[in-house]
Amino acid sequence: MPRHISEHNAEEIADLFTAVARDLHRYASRLVQGDRTASDDLVQEAFHAAASDWDDLRGREPGQQRAWLFVVARNKVVSRWKAAARVEVGVEHLEHRARASAPEDTWDKAVCDLTLQCCRKVLDRMLSTRYEVAHLHWYEQWSTREIADLLGIAASTVRVHLKYSRDELAAALGPDLLLTEEPVMPAGKEEAS
């Protein structure tokens, strides 16, 4: 909880809220796939963080304050994704064990479980933007263009992040792991960057 906020600081934060909240809410809504309650919470958490760090944030230019809020919102969503992914791997592991009935199934499922756990560890060590791109593409099944629009980066940058993600996974898991590449678009049909 932020300590008591002075009246002057409260006015400055209220001015920032008036200037940024609408765009931040729109961004937060895209991050949480339109969940109104979750996007409201995300905006509240970002401004709560701003109030907590106001002594550092107040001296920045308005554009830097805005960018700071957007980064806080994105990082909070990424943290939630990572926490959810760790839980999901554990649930998948238990589901695989429960479904395994024959000895050959047990071996295949054990190898699959270990591979998934290794993949999760590699993903958790990735840079936050690369993790976001990999998660949105492979887990959420978003297209390169959708990810680029959400993150405000070029589609070619998304493809580079995906390539490096595949390379990191291949290095950790060995050459036997089949990682599919982005489909190559025919000439003249490239996604706009």
PDB file of N, CA, C and O in Angstrom, residues 88-157:
ATOM      1  N   GLU A  88      -0.351 -24.860 -14.703  1.00  0.00           N
ATOM      2  CA  GLU A  88      -0.875 -25.705 -15.761  1.00  0.00           C
ATOM      3  C   GLU A  88       0.049 -26.874 -16.069  1.00  0.00           C
ATOM      4  O   GLU A  88      -0.409 -27.968 -16.333  1.00  0.00           O
ATOM      5  N   VAL A  89       1.370 -26.655 -16.032  1.00  0.00           N
ATOM      6  CA  VAL A  89       2.291 -27.763 -16.291  1.00  0.00           C
ATOM      7  C   VAL A  89       2.096 -28.834 -15.227  1.00  0.00           C
ATOM      8  O   VAL A  89       2.048 -30.007 -15.517  1.00  0.00           O
ATOM      9  N   GLY A  90       1.925 -28.435 -13.968  1.00  0.00           N
ATOM     10  CA  GLY A  90       1.701 -29.402 -12.905  1.00  0.00           C
ATOM     11  C   GLY A  90       0.417 -30.174 -13.112  1.00  0.00           C
ATOM     12  O   GLY A  90       0.374 -31.383 -12.935  1.00  0.00           O
ATOM     13  N   VAL A  91      -0.647 -29.497 -13.533  1.00  0.00           N
ATOM     14  CA  VAL A  91      -1.925 -30.162 -13.786  1.00  0.00           C
ATOM     15  C   VAL A  91      -1.784 -31.124 -14.958  1.00  0.00           C
ATOM     16  O   VAL A  91      -2.257 -32.260 -14.890  1.00  0.00           O
ATOM     17  N   GLU A  92      -1.119 -30.690 -16.032  1.00  0.00           N
ATOM     18  CA  GLU A  92      -0.923 -31.583 -17.177  1.00  0.00           C
ATOM     19  C   GLU A  92      -0.164 -32.836 -16.750  1.00  0.00           C
ATOM     20  O   GLU A  92      -0.485 -33.937 -17.170  1.00  0.00           O
ATOM     21  N   HIS A  93       0.833 -32.648 -15.911  1.00  0.00           N
ATOM     22  CA  HIS A  93       1.620 -33.781 -15.451  1.00  0.00           C
ATOM     23  C   HIS A  93       0.722 -34.783 -14.731  1.00  0.00           C
ATOM     24  O   HIS A  93       0.796 -35.986 -14.979  1.00  0.00           O
ATOM     25  N   LEU A  94      -0.144 -34.295 -13.860  1.00  0.00           N
ATOM     26  CA  LEU A  94      -1.043 -35.190 -13.134  1.00  0.00           C
ATOM     27  C   LEU A  94      -2.048 -35.847 -14.071  1.00  0.00           C
ATOM     28  O   LEU A  94      -2.354 -37.034 -13.919  1.00  0.00           O
ATOM     29  N   GLU A  95      -2.561 -35.101 -15.051  1.00  0.00           N
ATOM     30  CA  GLU A  95      -3.504 -35.670 -16.012  1.00  0.00           C
ATOM     31  C   GLU A  95      -2.846 -36.784 -16.816  1.00  0.00           C
ATOM     32  O   GLU A  95      -3.432 -37.837 -17.036  1.00  0.00           O
ATOM     33  N   HIS A  96      -1.589 -36.541 -17.254  1.00  0.00           N
ATOM     34  CA  HIS A  96      -0.878 -37.572 -18.017  1.00  0.00           C
ATOM     35  C   HIS A  96      -0.702 -38.840 -17.176  1.00  0.00           C
ATOM     36  O   HIS A  96      -0.901 -39.939 -17.663  1.00  0.00           O
ATOM     37  N   ARG A  97      -0.344 -38.668 -15.928  1.00  0.00           N
ATOM     38  CA  ARG A  97      -0.131 -39.834 -15.067  1.00  0.00           C
ATOM     39  C   ARG A  97      -1.436 -40.590 -14.864  1.00  0.00           C
ATOM     40  O   ARG A  97      -1.450 -41.815 -14.859  1.00  0.00           O
ATOM     41  N   ALA A  98      -2.529 -39.870 -14.723  1.00  0.00           N
ATOM     42  CA  ALA A  98      -3.814 -40.528 -14.483  1.00  0.00           C
ATOM     43  C   ALA A  98      -4.287 -41.293 -15.717  1.00  0.00           C
ATOM     44  O   ALA A  98      -4.927 -42.333 -15.601  1.00  0.00           O
ATOM     45  N   ARG A  99      -3.970 -40.779 -16.914  1.00  0.00           N
ATOM     46  CA  ARG A  99      -4.445 -41.419 -18.147  1.00  0.00           C
ATOM     47  C   ARG A  99      -3.554 -42.574 -18.599  1.00  0.00           C
ATOM     48  O   ARG A  99      -3.962 -43.386 -19.418  1.00  0.00           O
ATOM     49  N   ALA A 100      -2.341 -42.632 -18.118  1.00  0.00           N
ATOM     50  CA  ALA A 100      -1.417 -43.673 -18.576  1.00  0.00           C
ATOM     51  C   ALA A 100      -1.883 -45.037 -18.057  1.00  0.00           C
ATOM     52  O   ALA A 100      -2.004 -45.249 -16.866  1.00  0.00           O
ATOM     53  N   SER A 101      -2.155 -45.943 -18.984  1.00  0.00           N
ATOM     54  CA  SER A 101      -2.651 -47.243 -18.562  1.00  0.00           C
ATOM     55  C   SER A 101      -1.684 -48.369 -18.912  1.00  0.00           C
ATOM     56  O   SER A 101      -1.544 -49.309 -18.157  1.00  0.00           O
ATOM     57  N   ALA A 102      -1.033 -48.287 -20.029  1.00  0.00           N
ATOM     58  CA  ALA A 102      -0.109 -49.341 -20.450  1.00  0.00           C
ATOM     59  C   ALA A 102       1.325 -48.861 -20.215  1.00  0.00           C
ATOM     60  O   ALA A 102       1.598 -47.673 -20.226  1.00  0.00           O
ATOM     61  N   PRO A 103       2.273 -49.803 -20.023  1.00  0.00           N
ATOM     62  CA  PRO A 103       3.666 -49.414 -19.781  1.00  0.00           C
ATOM     63  C   PRO A 103       4.227 -48.511 -20.891  1.00  0.00           C
ATOM     64  O   PRO A 103       4.928 -47.558 -20.598  1.00  0.00           O
ATOM     65  N   GLU A 104       3.902 -48.791 -22.163  1.00  0.00           N
ATOM     66  CA  GLU A 104       4.438 -47.963 -23.242  1.00  0.00           C
ATOM     67  C   GLU A 104       3.852 -46.550 -23.189  1.00  0.00           C
ATOM     68  O   GLU A 104       4.519 -45.590 -23.505  1.00  0.00           O
ATOM     69  N   ASP A 105       2.590 -46.432 -22.742  1.00  0.00           N
ATOM     70  CA  ASP A 105       2.003 -45.105 -22.570  1.00  0.00           C
ATOM     71  C   ASP A 105       2.733 -44.340 -21.472  1.00  0.00           C
ATOM     72  O   ASP A 105       2.959 -43.144 -21.579  1.00  0.00           O
ATOM     73  N   THR A 106       3.076 -45.036 -20.409  1.00  0.00           N
ATOM     74  CA  THR A 106       3.751 -44.397 -19.285  1.00  0.00           C
ATOM     75  C   THR A 106       5.081 -43.805 -19.738  1.00  0.00           C
ATOM     76  O   THR A 106       5.409 -42.666 -19.390  1.00  0.00           O
ATOM     77  N   TRP A 107       5.854 -44.541 -20.511  1.00  0.00           N
ATOM     78  CA  TRP A 107       7.140 -44.043 -20.995  1.00  0.00           C
ATOM     79  C   TRP A 107       6.951 -42.810 -21.877  1.00  0.00           C
ATOM     80  O   TRP A 107       7.609 -41.788 -21.668  1.00  0.00           O
ATOM     81  N   ASP A 108       6.048 -42.882 -22.847  1.00  0.00           N
ATOM     82  CA  ASP A 108       5.816 -41.751 -23.748  1.00  0.00           C
ATOM     83  C   ASP A 108       5.354 -40.518 -22.978  1.00  0.00           C
ATOM     84  O   ASP A 108       5.804 -39.402 -23.229  1.00  0.00           O
ATOM     85  N   LYS A 109       4.471 -40.725 -22.057  1.00  0.00           N
ATOM     86  CA  LYS A 109       3.943 -39.601 -21.290  1.00  0.00           C
ATOM     87  C   LYS A 109       5.008 -39.020 -20.367  1.00  0.00           C
ATOM     88  O   LYS A 109       5.078 -37.802 -20.174  1.00  0.00           O
ATOM     89  N   ALA A 110       5.849 -39.855 -19.804  1.00  0.00           N
ATOM     90  CA  ALA A 110       6.927 -39.362 -18.943  1.00  0.00           C
ATOM     91  C   ALA A 110       7.900 -38.508 -19.747  1.00  0.00           C
ATOM     92  O   ALA A 110       8.317 -37.435 -19.300  1.00  0.00           O
ATOM     93  N   VAL A 111       8.251 -38.974 -20.942  1.00  0.00           N
ATOM     94  CA  VAL A 111       9.144 -38.200 -21.808  1.00  0.00           C
ATOM     95  C   VAL A 111       8.485 -36.875 -22.191  1.00  0.00           C
ATOM     96  O   VAL A 111       9.114 -35.812 -22.155  1.00  0.00           O
ATOM     97  N   CYS A 112       7.216 -36.937 -22.506  1.00  0.00           N
ATOM     98  CA  CYS A 112       6.475 -35.721 -22.855  1.00  0.00           C
ATOM     99  C   CYS A 112       6.439 -34.746 -21.678  1.00  0.00           C
ATOM    100  O   CYS A 112       6.661 -33.552 -21.836  1.00  0.00           O
ATOM    101  N   ASP A 113       6.169 -35.260 -20.482  1.00  0.00           N
ATOM    102  CA  ASP A 113       6.127 -34.413 -19.289  1.00  0.00           C
ATOM    103  C   ASP A 113       7.470 -33.747 -19.024  1.00  0.00           C
ATOM    104  O   ASP A 113       7.539 -32.550 -18.733  1.00  0.00           O
ATOM    105  N   LEU A 114       8.540 -34.517 -19.139  1.00  0.00           N
ATOM    106  CA  LEU A 114       9.874 -33.945 -18.919  1.00  0.00           C
ATOM    107  C   LEU A 114      10.208 -32.892 -19.972  1.00  0.00           C
ATOM    108  O   LEU A 114      10.799 -31.860 -19.660  1.00  0.00           O
ATOM    109  N   THR A 115       9.809 -33.147 -21.197  1.00  0.00           N
ATOM    110  CA  THR A 115      10.042 -32.177 -22.272  1.00  0.00           C
ATOM    111  C   THR A 115       9.268 -30.890 -22.005  1.00  0.00           C
ATOM    112  O   THR A 115       9.811 -29.785 -22.155  1.00  0.00           O
ATOM    113  N   LEU A 116       8.003 -31.018 -21.596  1.00  0.00           N
ATOM    114  CA  LEU A 116       7.202 -29.831 -21.282  1.00  0.00           C
ATOM    115  C   LEU A 116       7.803 -29.040 -20.126  1.00  0.00           C
ATOM    116  O   LEU A 116       7.843 -27.805 -20.159  1.00  0.00           O
ATOM    117  N   GLN A 117       8.271 -29.721 -19.109  1.00  0.00           N
ATOM    118  CA  GLN A 117       8.884 -29.039 -17.974  1.00  0.00           C
ATOM    119  C   GLN A 117      10.151 -28.299 -18.403  1.00  0.00           C
ATOM    120  O   GLN A 117      10.391 -27.166 -17.982  1.00  0.00           O
ATOM    121  N   CYS A 118      10.941 -28.925 -19.249  1.00  0.00           N
ATOM    122  CA  CYS A 118      12.149 -28.281 -19.756  1.00  0.00           C
ATOM    123  C   CYS A 118      11.785 -27.052 -20.597  1.00  0.00           C
ATOM    124  O   CYS A 118      12.410 -25.991 -20.470  1.00  0.00           O
ATOM    125  N   CYS A 119      10.775 -27.191 -21.442  1.00  0.00           N
ATOM    126  CA  CYS A 119      10.318 -26.051 -22.253  1.00  0.00           C
ATOM    127  C   CYS A 119       9.888 -24.899 -21.357  1.00  0.00           C
ATOM    128  O   CYS A 119      10.234 -23.739 -21.612  1.00  0.00           O
ATOM    129  N   ARG A 120       9.143 -25.196 -20.316  1.00  0.00           N
ATOM    130  CA  ARG A 120       8.662 -24.153 -19.404  1.00  0.00           C
ATOM    131  C   ARG A 120       9.840 -23.442 -18.744  1.00  0.00           C
ATOM    132  O   ARG A 120       9.845 -22.232 -18.608  1.00  0.00           O
ATOM    133  N   LYS A 121      10.868 -24.204 -18.340  1.00  0.00           N
ATOM    134  CA  LYS A 121      12.047 -23.584 -17.714  1.00  0.00           C
ATOM    135  C   LYS A 121      12.755 -22.654 -18.693  1.00  0.00           C
ATOM    136  O   LYS A 121      13.179 -21.565 -18.331  1.00  0.00           O
ATOM    137  N   VAL A 122      12.869 -23.094 -19.944  1.00  0.00           N
ATOM    138  CA  VAL A 122      13.504 -22.247 -20.963  1.00  0.00           C
ATOM    139  C   VAL A 122      12.679 -20.986 -21.185  1.00  0.00           C
ATOM    140  O   VAL A 122      13.214 -19.875 -21.237  1.00  0.00           O
ATOM    141  N   LEU A 123      11.366 -21.134 -21.303  1.00  0.00           N
ATOM    142  CA  LEU A 123      10.493 -19.970 -21.507  1.00  0.00           C
ATOM    143  C   LEU A 123      10.582 -19.004 -20.333  1.00  0.00           C
ATOM    144  O   LEU A 123      10.614 -17.791 -20.522  1.00  0.00           O
ATOM    145  N   ASP A 124      10.638 -19.521 -19.122  1.00  0.00           N
ATOM    146  CA  ASP A 124      10.701 -18.660 -17.937  1.00  0.00           C
ATOM    147  C   ASP A 124      11.988 -17.846 -17.879  1.00  0.00           C
ATOM    148  O   ASP A 124      12.017 -16.784 -17.264  1.00  0.00           O
ATOM    149  N   ARG A 125      13.054 -18.327 -18.522  1.00  0.00           N
ATOM    150  CA  ARG A 125      14.328 -17.597 -18.520  1.00  0.00           C
ATOM    151  C   ARG A 125      14.431 -16.584 -19.653  1.00  0.00           C
ATOM    152  O   ARG A 125      15.378 -15.814 -19.716  1.00  0.00           O
ATOM    153  N   MET A 126      13.474 -16.566 -20.560  1.00  0.00           N
ATOM    154  CA  MET A 126      13.532 -15.663 -21.707  1.00  0.00           C
ATOM    155  C   MET A 126      13.302 -14.217 -21.294  1.00  0.00           C
ATOM    156  O   MET A 126      12.681 -13.945 -20.265  1.00  0.00           O
ATOM    157  N   LEU A 127      13.789 -13.309 -22.121  1.00  0.00           N
ATOM    158  CA  LEU A 127      13.483 -11.894 -21.938  1.00  0.00           C
ATOM    159  C   LEU A 127      11.978 -11.723 -21.936  1.00  0.00           C
ATOM    160  O   LEU A 127      11.255 -12.477 -22.592  1.00  0.00           O
ATOM    161  N   SER A 128      11.482 -10.716 -21.234  1.00  0.00           N
ATOM    162  CA  SER A 128      10.024 -10.582 -21.071  1.00  0.00           C
ATOM    163  C   SER A 128       9.295 -10.436 -22.403  1.00  0.00           C
ATOM    164  O   SER A 128       8.250 -11.048 -22.613  1.00  0.00           O
ATOM    165  N   THR A 129       9.840  -9.651 -23.337  1.00  0.00           N
ATOM    166  CA  THR A 129       9.163  -9.484 -24.627  1.00  0.00           C
ATOM    167  C   THR A 129       9.170 -10.796 -25.407  1.00  0.00           C
ATOM    168  O   THR A 129       8.162 -11.182 -25.991  1.00  0.00           O
ATOM    169  N   ARG A 130      10.291 -11.494 -25.393  1.00  0.00           N
ATOM    170  CA  ARG A 130      10.369 -12.769 -26.102  1.00  0.00           C
ATOM    171  C   ARG A 130       9.409 -13.777 -25.485  1.00  0.00           C
ATOM    172  O   ARG A 130       8.742 -14.531 -26.188  1.00  0.00           O
ATOM    173  N   TYR A 131       9.315 -13.784 -24.162  1.00  0.00           N
ATOM    174  CA  TYR A 131       8.379 -14.677 -23.486  1.00  0.00           C
ATOM    175  C   TYR A 131       6.944 -14.342 -23.900  1.00  0.00           C
ATOM    176  O   TYR A 131       6.164 -15.240 -24.201  1.00  0.00           O
ATOM    177  N   GLU A 132       6.625 -13.048 -23.900  1.00  0.00           N
ATOM    178  CA  GLU A 132       5.278 -12.626 -24.287  1.00  0.00           C
ATOM    179  C   GLU A 132       4.938 -13.099 -25.691  1.00  0.00           C
ATOM    180  O   GLU A 132       3.859 -13.626 -25.946  1.00  0.00           O
ATOM    181  N   VAL A 133       5.873 -12.890 -26.619  1.00  0.00           N
ATOM    182  CA  VAL A 133       5.652 -13.286 -28.013  1.00  0.00           C
ATOM    183  C   VAL A 133       5.456 -14.798 -28.104  1.00  0.00           C
ATOM    184  O   VAL A 133       4.507 -15.271 -28.737  1.00  0.00           O
ATOM    185  N   ALA A 134       6.332 -15.554 -27.463  1.00  0.00           N
ATOM    186  CA  ALA A 134       6.234 -17.016 -27.507  1.00  0.00           C
ATOM    187  C   ALA A 134       4.920 -17.496 -26.886  1.00  0.00           C
ATOM    188  O   ALA A 134       4.234 -18.355 -27.451  1.00  0.00           O
ATOM    189  N   HIS A 135       4.567 -16.920 -25.756  1.00  0.00           N
ATOM    190  CA  HIS A 135       3.335 -17.324 -25.081  1.00  0.00           C
ATOM    191  C   HIS A 135       2.109 -17.019 -25.950  1.00  0.00           C
ATOM    192  O   HIS A 135       1.246 -17.876 -26.128  1.00  0.00           O
ATOM    193  N   LEU A 136       2.057 -15.808 -26.471  1.00  0.00           N
ATOM    194  CA  LEU A 136       0.895 -15.429 -27.286  1.00  0.00           C
ATOM    195  C   LEU A 136       0.811 -16.280 -28.549  1.00  0.00           C
ATOM    196  O   LEU A 136      -0.281 -16.665 -28.970  1.00  0.00           O
ATOM    197  N   HIS A 137       1.937 -16.583 -29.154  1.00  0.00           N
ATOM    198  CA  HIS A 137       1.926 -17.331 -30.418  1.00  0.00           C
ATOM    199  C   HIS A 137       1.624 -18.813 -30.194  1.00  0.00           C
ATOM    200  O   HIS A 137       0.745 -19.372 -30.848  1.00  0.00           O
ATOM    201  N   TRP A 138       2.351 -19.443 -29.272  1.00  0.00           N
ATOM    202  CA  TRP A 138       2.224 -20.893 -29.122  1.00  0.00           C
ATOM    203  C   TRP A 138       1.102 -21.293 -28.168  1.00  0.00           C
ATOM    204  O   TRP A 138       0.451 -22.309 -28.374  1.00  0.00           O
ATOM    205  N   TYR A 139       0.900 -20.533 -27.119  1.00  0.00           N
ATOM    206  CA  TYR A 139      -0.106 -20.924 -26.137  1.00  0.00           C
ATOM    207  C   TYR A 139      -1.483 -20.349 -26.474  1.00  0.00           C
ATOM    208  O   TYR A 139      -2.485 -21.040 -26.413  1.00  0.00           O
ATOM    209  N   GLU A 140      -1.504 -19.061 -26.839  1.00  0.00           N
ATOM    210  CA  GLU A 140      -2.776 -18.398 -27.134  1.00  0.00           C
ATOM    211  C   GLU A 140      -3.159 -18.494 -28.615  1.00  0.00           C
ATOM    212  O   GLU A 140      -4.245 -18.092 -28.992  1.00  0.00           O
ATOM    213  N   GLN A 141      -2.224 -18.951 -29.469  1.00  0.00           N
ATOM    214  CA  GLN A 141      -2.469 -19.139 -30.901  1.00  0.00           C
ATOM    215  C   GLN A 141      -2.734 -17.824 -31.629  1.00  0.00           C
ATOM    216  O   GLN A 141      -3.529 -17.778 -32.558  1.00  0.00           O
ATOM    217  N   TRP A 142      -2.084 -16.748 -31.197  1.00  0.00           N
ATOM    218  CA  TRP A 142      -2.233 -15.459 -31.865  1.00  0.00           C
ATOM    219  C   TRP A 142      -1.353 -15.426 -33.096  1.00  0.00           C
ATOM    220  O   TRP A 142      -0.285 -16.041 -33.144  1.00  0.00           O
ATOM    221  N   SER A 143      -1.783 -14.677 -34.099  1.00  0.00           N
ATOM    222  CA  SER A 143      -0.977 -14.518 -35.314  1.00  0.00           C
ATOM    223  C   SER A 143       0.136 -13.504 -35.068  1.00  0.00           C
ATOM    224  O   SER A 143       0.098 -12.726 -34.110  1.00  0.00           O
ATOM    225  N   THR A 144       1.108 -13.524 -35.965  1.00  0.00           N
ATOM    226  CA  THR A 144       2.214 -12.570 -35.884  1.00  0.00           C
ATOM    227  C   THR A 144       1.688 -11.140 -35.902  1.00  0.00           C
ATOM    228  O   THR A 144       2.124 -10.292 -35.127  1.00  0.00           O
ATOM    229  N   ARG A 145       0.751 -10.858 -36.764  1.00  0.00           N
ATOM    230  CA  ARG A 145       0.188  -9.502 -36.882  1.00  0.00           C
ATOM    231  C   ARG A 145      -0.519  -9.088 -35.597  1.00  0.00           C
ATOM    232  O   ARG A 145      -0.371  -7.967 -35.127  1.00  0.00           O
ATOM    233  N   GLU A 146      -1.314  -9.990 -35.007  1.00  0.00           N
ATOM    234  CA  GLU A 146      -2.017  -9.670 -33.767  1.00  0.00           C
ATOM    235  C   GLU A 146      -1.035  -9.347 -32.640  1.00  0.00           C
ATOM    236  O   GLU A 146      -1.239  -8.400 -31.879  1.00  0.00           O
ATOM    237  N   ILE A 147       0.028 -10.129 -32.540  1.00  0.00           N
ATOM    238  CA  ILE A 147       1.039  -9.893 -31.507  1.00  0.00           C
ATOM    239  C   ILE A 147       1.728  -8.556 -31.747  1.00  0.00           C
ATOM    240  O   ILE A 147       1.926  -7.771 -30.815  1.00  0.00           O
ATOM    241  N   ALA A 148       2.075  -8.287 -33.000  1.00  0.00           N
ATOM    242  CA  ALA A 148       2.744  -7.025 -33.337  1.00  0.00           C
ATOM    243  C   ALA A 148       1.864  -5.835 -32.971  1.00  0.00           C
ATOM    244  O   ALA A 148       2.339  -4.857 -32.376  1.00  0.00           O
ATOM    245  N   ASP A 149       0.585  -5.920 -33.289  1.00  0.00           N
ATOM    246  CA  ASP A 149      -0.339  -4.833 -32.964  1.00  0.00           C
ATOM    247  C   ASP A 149      -0.459  -4.634 -31.456  1.00  0.00           C
ATOM    248  O   ASP A 149      -0.460  -3.505 -30.968  1.00  0.00           O
ATOM    249  N   LEU A 150      -0.557  -5.732 -30.725  1.00  0.00           N
ATOM    250  CA  LEU A 150      -0.696  -5.644 -29.278  1.00  0.00           C
ATOM    251  C   LEU A 150       0.528  -5.015 -28.627  1.00  0.00           C
ATOM    252  O   LEU A 150       0.418  -4.131 -27.785  1.00  0.00           O
ATOM    253  N   LEU A 151       1.702  -5.474 -29.029  1.00  0.00           N
ATOM    254  CA  LEU A 151       2.932  -5.024 -28.385  1.00  0.00           C
ATOM    255  C   LEU A 151       3.487  -3.737 -28.990  1.00  0.00           C
ATOM    256  O   LEU A 151       4.443  -3.172 -28.455  1.00  0.00           O
ATOM    257  N   GLY A 152       2.917  -3.312 -30.116  1.00  0.00           N
ATOM    258  CA  GLY A 152       3.399  -2.086 -30.744  1.00  0.00           C
ATOM    259  C   GLY A 152       4.767  -2.247 -31.378  1.00  0.00           C
ATOM    260  O   GLY A 152       5.584  -1.323 -31.357  1.00  0.00           O
ATOM    261  N   ILE A 153       5.033  -3.433 -31.936  1.00  0.00           N
ATOM    262  CA  ILE A 153       6.308  -3.695 -32.611  1.00  0.00           C
ATOM    263  C   ILE A 153       6.011  -4.204 -34.016  1.00  0.00           C
ATOM    264  O   ILE A 153       4.881  -4.555 -34.339  1.00  0.00           O
ATOM    265  N   ALA A 154       7.032  -4.234 -34.849  1.00  0.00           N
ATOM    266  CA  ALA A 154       6.863  -4.692 -36.223  1.00  0.00           C
ATOM    267  C   ALA A 154       6.647  -6.206 -36.263  1.00  0.00           C
ATOM    268  O   ALA A 154       7.153  -6.941 -35.418  1.00  0.00           O
ATOM    269  N   ALA A 155       5.902  -6.666 -37.258  1.00  0.00           N
ATOM    270  CA  ALA A 155       5.675  -8.104 -37.433  1.00  0.00           C
ATOM    271  C   ALA A 155       6.999  -8.839 -37.622  1.00  0.00           C
ATOM    272  O   ALA A 155       7.170  -9.960 -37.146  1.00  0.00           O
ATOM    273  N   SER A 156       7.939  -8.191 -38.305  1.00  0.00           N
ATOM    274  CA  SER A 156       9.257  -8.821 -38.502  1.00  0.00           C
ATOM    275  C   SER A 156       9.968  -9.009 -37.160  1.00  0.00           C
ATOM    276  O   SER A 156      10.679 -10.005 -36.963  1.00  0.00           O
ATOM    277  N   THR A 157       9.775  -8.090 -36.224  1.00  0.00           N
ATOM    278  CA  THR A 157      10.375  -8.226 -34.900  1.00  0.00           C
ATOM    279  C   THR A 157       9.747  -9.397 -34.156  1.00  0.00           C
ATOM    280  O   THR A 157      10.439 -10.144 -33.458  1.00  0.00           O
TER     281      THR A 157
END
